Short mmCIF file of C-alpha atoms in Angstrom, two decimals:
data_model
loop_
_atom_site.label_atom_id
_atom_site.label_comp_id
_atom_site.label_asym_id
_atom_site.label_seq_id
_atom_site.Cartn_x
_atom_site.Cartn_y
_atom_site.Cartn_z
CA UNK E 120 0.00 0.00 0.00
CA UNK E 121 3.07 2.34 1.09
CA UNK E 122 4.45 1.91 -2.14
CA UNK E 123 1.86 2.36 -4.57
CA UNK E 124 1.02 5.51 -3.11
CA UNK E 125 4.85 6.62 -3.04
CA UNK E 126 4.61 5.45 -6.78
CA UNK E 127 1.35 7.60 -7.28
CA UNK E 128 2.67 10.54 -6.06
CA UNK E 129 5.68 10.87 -7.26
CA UNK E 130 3.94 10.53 -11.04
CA UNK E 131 1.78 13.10 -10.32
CA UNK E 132 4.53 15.11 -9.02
CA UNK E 133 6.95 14.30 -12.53
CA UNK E 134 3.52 15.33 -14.80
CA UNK E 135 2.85 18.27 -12.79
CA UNK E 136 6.84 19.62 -13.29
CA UNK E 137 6.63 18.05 -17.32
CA UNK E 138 3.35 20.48 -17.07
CA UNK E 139 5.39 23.17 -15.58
CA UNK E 140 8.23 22.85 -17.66
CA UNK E 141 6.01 22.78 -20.81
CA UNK E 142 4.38 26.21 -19.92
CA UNK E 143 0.86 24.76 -19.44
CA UNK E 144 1.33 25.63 -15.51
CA UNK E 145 0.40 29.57 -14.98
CA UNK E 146 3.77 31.40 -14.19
CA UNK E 147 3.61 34.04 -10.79
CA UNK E 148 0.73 31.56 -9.14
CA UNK E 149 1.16 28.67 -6.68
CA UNK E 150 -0.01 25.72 -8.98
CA UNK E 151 -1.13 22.47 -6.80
CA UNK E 152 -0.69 19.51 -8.46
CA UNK E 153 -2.83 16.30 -8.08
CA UNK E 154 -0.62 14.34 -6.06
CA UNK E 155 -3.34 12.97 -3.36
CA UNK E 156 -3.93 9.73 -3.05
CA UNK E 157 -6.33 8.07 -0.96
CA UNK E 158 -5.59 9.08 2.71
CA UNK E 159 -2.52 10.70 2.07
CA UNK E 160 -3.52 14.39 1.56
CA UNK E 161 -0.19 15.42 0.46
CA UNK E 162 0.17 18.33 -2.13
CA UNK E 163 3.18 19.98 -4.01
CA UNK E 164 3.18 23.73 -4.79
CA UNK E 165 5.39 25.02 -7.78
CA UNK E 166 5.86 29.06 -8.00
CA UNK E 167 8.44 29.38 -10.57
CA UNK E 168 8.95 33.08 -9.75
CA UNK E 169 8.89 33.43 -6.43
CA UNK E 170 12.07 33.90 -4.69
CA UNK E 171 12.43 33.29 -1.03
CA UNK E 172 15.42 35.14 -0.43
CA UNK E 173 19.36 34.87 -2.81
CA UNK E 174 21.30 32.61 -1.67
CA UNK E 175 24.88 33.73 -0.54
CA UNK E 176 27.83 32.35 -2.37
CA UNK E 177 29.83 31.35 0.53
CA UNK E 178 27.64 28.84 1.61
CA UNK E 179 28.93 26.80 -0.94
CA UNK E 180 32.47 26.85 1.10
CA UNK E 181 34.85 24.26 1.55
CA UNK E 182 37.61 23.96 4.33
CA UNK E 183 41.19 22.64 5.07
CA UNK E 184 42.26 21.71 8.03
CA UNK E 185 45.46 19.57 9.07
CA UNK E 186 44.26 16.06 8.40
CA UNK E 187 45.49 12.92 6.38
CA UNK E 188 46.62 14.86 2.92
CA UNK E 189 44.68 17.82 2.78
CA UNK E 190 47.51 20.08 3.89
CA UNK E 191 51.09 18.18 3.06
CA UNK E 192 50.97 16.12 0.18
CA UNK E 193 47.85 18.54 -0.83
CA UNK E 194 47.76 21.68 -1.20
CA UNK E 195 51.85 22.12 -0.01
CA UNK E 196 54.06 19.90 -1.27
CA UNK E 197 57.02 21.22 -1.47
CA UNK E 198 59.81 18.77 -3.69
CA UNK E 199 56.48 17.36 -5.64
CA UNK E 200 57.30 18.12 -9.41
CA UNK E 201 53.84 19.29 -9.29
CA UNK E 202 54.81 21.82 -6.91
CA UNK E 203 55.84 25.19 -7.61
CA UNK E 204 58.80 27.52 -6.07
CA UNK E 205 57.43 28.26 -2.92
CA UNK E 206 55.50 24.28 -2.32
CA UNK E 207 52.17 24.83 -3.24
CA UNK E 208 50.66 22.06 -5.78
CA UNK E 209 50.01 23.47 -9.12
CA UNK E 210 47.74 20.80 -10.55
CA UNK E 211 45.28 21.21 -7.04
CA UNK E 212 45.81 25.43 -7.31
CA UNK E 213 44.14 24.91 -10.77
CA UNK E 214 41.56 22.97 -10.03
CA UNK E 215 40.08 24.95 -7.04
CA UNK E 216 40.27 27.87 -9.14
CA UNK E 217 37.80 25.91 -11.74
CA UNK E 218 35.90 25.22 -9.20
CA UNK E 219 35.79 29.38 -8.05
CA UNK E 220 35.62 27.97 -4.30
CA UNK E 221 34.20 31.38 -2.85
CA UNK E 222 35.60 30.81 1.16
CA UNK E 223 37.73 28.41 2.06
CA UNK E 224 37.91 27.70 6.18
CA UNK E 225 41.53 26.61 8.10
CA UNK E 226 43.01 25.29 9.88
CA UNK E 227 39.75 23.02 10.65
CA UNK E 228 38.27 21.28 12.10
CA UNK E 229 39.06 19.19 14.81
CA UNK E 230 42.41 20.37 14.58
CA UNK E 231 41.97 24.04 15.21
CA UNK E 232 40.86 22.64 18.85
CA UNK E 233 44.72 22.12 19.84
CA UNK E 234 46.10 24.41 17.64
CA UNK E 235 48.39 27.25 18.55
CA UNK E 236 48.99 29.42 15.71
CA UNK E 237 51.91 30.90 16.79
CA UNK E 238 53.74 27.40 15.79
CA UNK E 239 52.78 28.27 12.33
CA UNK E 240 54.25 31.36 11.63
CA UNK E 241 57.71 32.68 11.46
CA UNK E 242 60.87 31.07 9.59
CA UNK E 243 60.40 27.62 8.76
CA UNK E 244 63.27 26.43 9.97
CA UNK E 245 62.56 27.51 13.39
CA UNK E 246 58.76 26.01 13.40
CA UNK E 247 57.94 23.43 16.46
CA UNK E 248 57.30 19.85 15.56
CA UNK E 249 54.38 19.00 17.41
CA UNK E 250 52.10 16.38 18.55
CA UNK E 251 48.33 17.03 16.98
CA UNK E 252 46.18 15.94 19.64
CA UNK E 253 43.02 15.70 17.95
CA UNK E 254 44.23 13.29 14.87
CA UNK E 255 47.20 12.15 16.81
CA UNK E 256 49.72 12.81 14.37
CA UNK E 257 53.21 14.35 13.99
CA UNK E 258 52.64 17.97 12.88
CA UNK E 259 55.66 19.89 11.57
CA UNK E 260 54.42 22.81 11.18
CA UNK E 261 55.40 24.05 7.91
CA UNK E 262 52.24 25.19 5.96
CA UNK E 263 50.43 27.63 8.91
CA UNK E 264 48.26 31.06 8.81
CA UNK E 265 50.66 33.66 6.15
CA UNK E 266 51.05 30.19 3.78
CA UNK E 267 47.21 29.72 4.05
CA UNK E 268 46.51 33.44 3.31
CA UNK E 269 49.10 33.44 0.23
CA UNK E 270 47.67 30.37 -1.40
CA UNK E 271 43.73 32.02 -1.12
CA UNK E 272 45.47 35.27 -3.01
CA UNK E 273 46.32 32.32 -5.47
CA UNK E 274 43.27 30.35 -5.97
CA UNK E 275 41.07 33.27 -5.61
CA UNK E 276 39.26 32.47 -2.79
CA UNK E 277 37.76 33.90 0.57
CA UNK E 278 39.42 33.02 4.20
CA UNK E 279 37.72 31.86 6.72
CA UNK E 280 39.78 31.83 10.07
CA UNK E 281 39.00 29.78 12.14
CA UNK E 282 39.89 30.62 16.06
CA UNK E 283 40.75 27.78 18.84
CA UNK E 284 38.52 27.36 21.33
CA UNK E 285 39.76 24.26 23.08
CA UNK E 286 43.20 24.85 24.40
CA UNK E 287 43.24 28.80 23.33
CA UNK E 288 42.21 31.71 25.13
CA UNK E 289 40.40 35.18 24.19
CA UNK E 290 43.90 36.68 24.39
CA UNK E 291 45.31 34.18 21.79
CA UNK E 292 42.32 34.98 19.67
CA UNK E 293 42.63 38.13 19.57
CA UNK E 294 46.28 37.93 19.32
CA UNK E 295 45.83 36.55 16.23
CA UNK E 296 43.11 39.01 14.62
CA UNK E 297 46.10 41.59 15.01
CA UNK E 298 48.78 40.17 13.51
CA UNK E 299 45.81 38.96 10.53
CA UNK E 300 44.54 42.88 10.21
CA UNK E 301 46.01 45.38 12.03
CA UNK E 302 48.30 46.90 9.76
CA UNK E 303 51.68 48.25 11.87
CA UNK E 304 52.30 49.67 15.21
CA UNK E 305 51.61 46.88 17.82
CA UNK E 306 53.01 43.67 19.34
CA UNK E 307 51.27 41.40 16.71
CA UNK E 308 51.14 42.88 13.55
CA UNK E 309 55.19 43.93 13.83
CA UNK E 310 55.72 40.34 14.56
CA UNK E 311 53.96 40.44 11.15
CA UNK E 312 55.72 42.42 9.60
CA UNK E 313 59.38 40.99 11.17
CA UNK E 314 58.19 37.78 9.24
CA UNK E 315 58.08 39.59 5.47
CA UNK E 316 54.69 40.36 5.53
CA UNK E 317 54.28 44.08 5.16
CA UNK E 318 50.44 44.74 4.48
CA UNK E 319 48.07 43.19 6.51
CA UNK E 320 45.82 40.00 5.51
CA UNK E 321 42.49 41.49 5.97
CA UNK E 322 40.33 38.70 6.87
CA UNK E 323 36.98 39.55 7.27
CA UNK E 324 35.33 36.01 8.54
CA UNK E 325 36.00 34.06 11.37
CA UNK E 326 34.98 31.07 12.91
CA UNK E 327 34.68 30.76 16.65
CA UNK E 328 35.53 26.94 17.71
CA UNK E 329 34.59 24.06 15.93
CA UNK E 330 31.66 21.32 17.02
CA UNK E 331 32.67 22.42 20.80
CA UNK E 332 29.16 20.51 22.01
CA UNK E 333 30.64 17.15 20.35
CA UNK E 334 32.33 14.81 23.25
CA UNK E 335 35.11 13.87 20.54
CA UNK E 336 36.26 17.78 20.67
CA UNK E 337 39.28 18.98 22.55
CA UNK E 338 38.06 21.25 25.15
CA UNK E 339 34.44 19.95 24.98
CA UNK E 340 31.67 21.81 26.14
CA UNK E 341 27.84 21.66 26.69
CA UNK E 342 25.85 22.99 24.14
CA UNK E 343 24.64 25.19 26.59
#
């Protein structure tokens, strides 16, 4: 019985859009289709024109955060013969760009739970190696916040930062926001500036925590 009506209306919902599609539905005016079989009392309503609200681009984001490939062997890999002069994978800088990715989230994620961002910036050679407690893993360090900035400028794409609030504090935060936007003159965007990078990053999103009410989160919390 379940499936005959299933089967009944979805045929009268496939001739109603065929109907639609066809022009023989009236355009600007909810059209109700006859998709009601016996005790069901279902209907579908097609307004071609109407629009709800637009949709914002940047909810068709993506993210990378410091898991499996996604960062080293990814997007950075430097020594790759895919990989241009300063380690960042040609063939995947390409393809995001065909994809016009409008915001791109980092460092995660789990990860950004345990992450201090102050291991990511600076000189390589004088990065911490570092034990990822949410995945873990051995991280080295190499590809952090300026190197996720620069390859966005590359692909075209939005940042979204996100901000640890397992292990971090407000100060760390915040600490961070500076040396991302504030152009000279202070503690954090000097440091900056001592690393090469002269104008400020400007990032306009950011993303408080991440999943903080799940129990696998470092730093878990109640959802309320």
């Amino acid at each position: 019985m379940l499936r005959k009506s299933r089967r009944t209306f979805l045929k009268s919902a496939s001739l109603a859009g065929a109907a639609l599609a066809a022009g023989r539905l009236p355009a600007g005016r909810a059209a109700a289709t006859a998709a009601q079989p016996p005790g069901a009392g279902a209907r579908i309503y097609i307004d071609p024109v109407q629009k709800i609200a637009p949709l914002d681009r940047r909810l068709f984001g993506s993210f990378i955060e410091h898991l499996g490939r996604a960062v080293y062997g990814g997007v950075y890999e430097p020594g790759s013969p895919l990989a241009d002069a300063r380690g960042y994978r040609r063939d995947v800088l390409e393809e995001i760009k065909n994809m016009r990715v409008p915001a791109v989230r980092y460092p995660g994620g789990n990860f950004v739970s345990g992450y201090n961002w102050l291991d990511g910036v600076g000189p390589r050679d004088k990065r911490p190696v570092v034990l990822d407690r949410a995945w873990n893993t051995i991280e080295t360090n190499q590809f952090g916040t300026d190197e996720f900035m620069e390859w966005c400028r590359l692909v075209g794409t939005e940042p979204i930062m996100g901000l640890n609030l397992g292990t971090g504090t407000p100060e760390m935060a915040a600490a961070l926001v500076e040396y991302c936007n504030q152009e000279k003159g202070t503690k954090w965007s000097e440091l900056r500036r001592a690393h090469g990078i002269e104008r400020p990053h400007n990032v306009r999103y950011w993303c408080i925590g991440n999943e903080m009410d799940g129990p696998w989160q470092i730093g878990h919390m109640p959802a309320r």
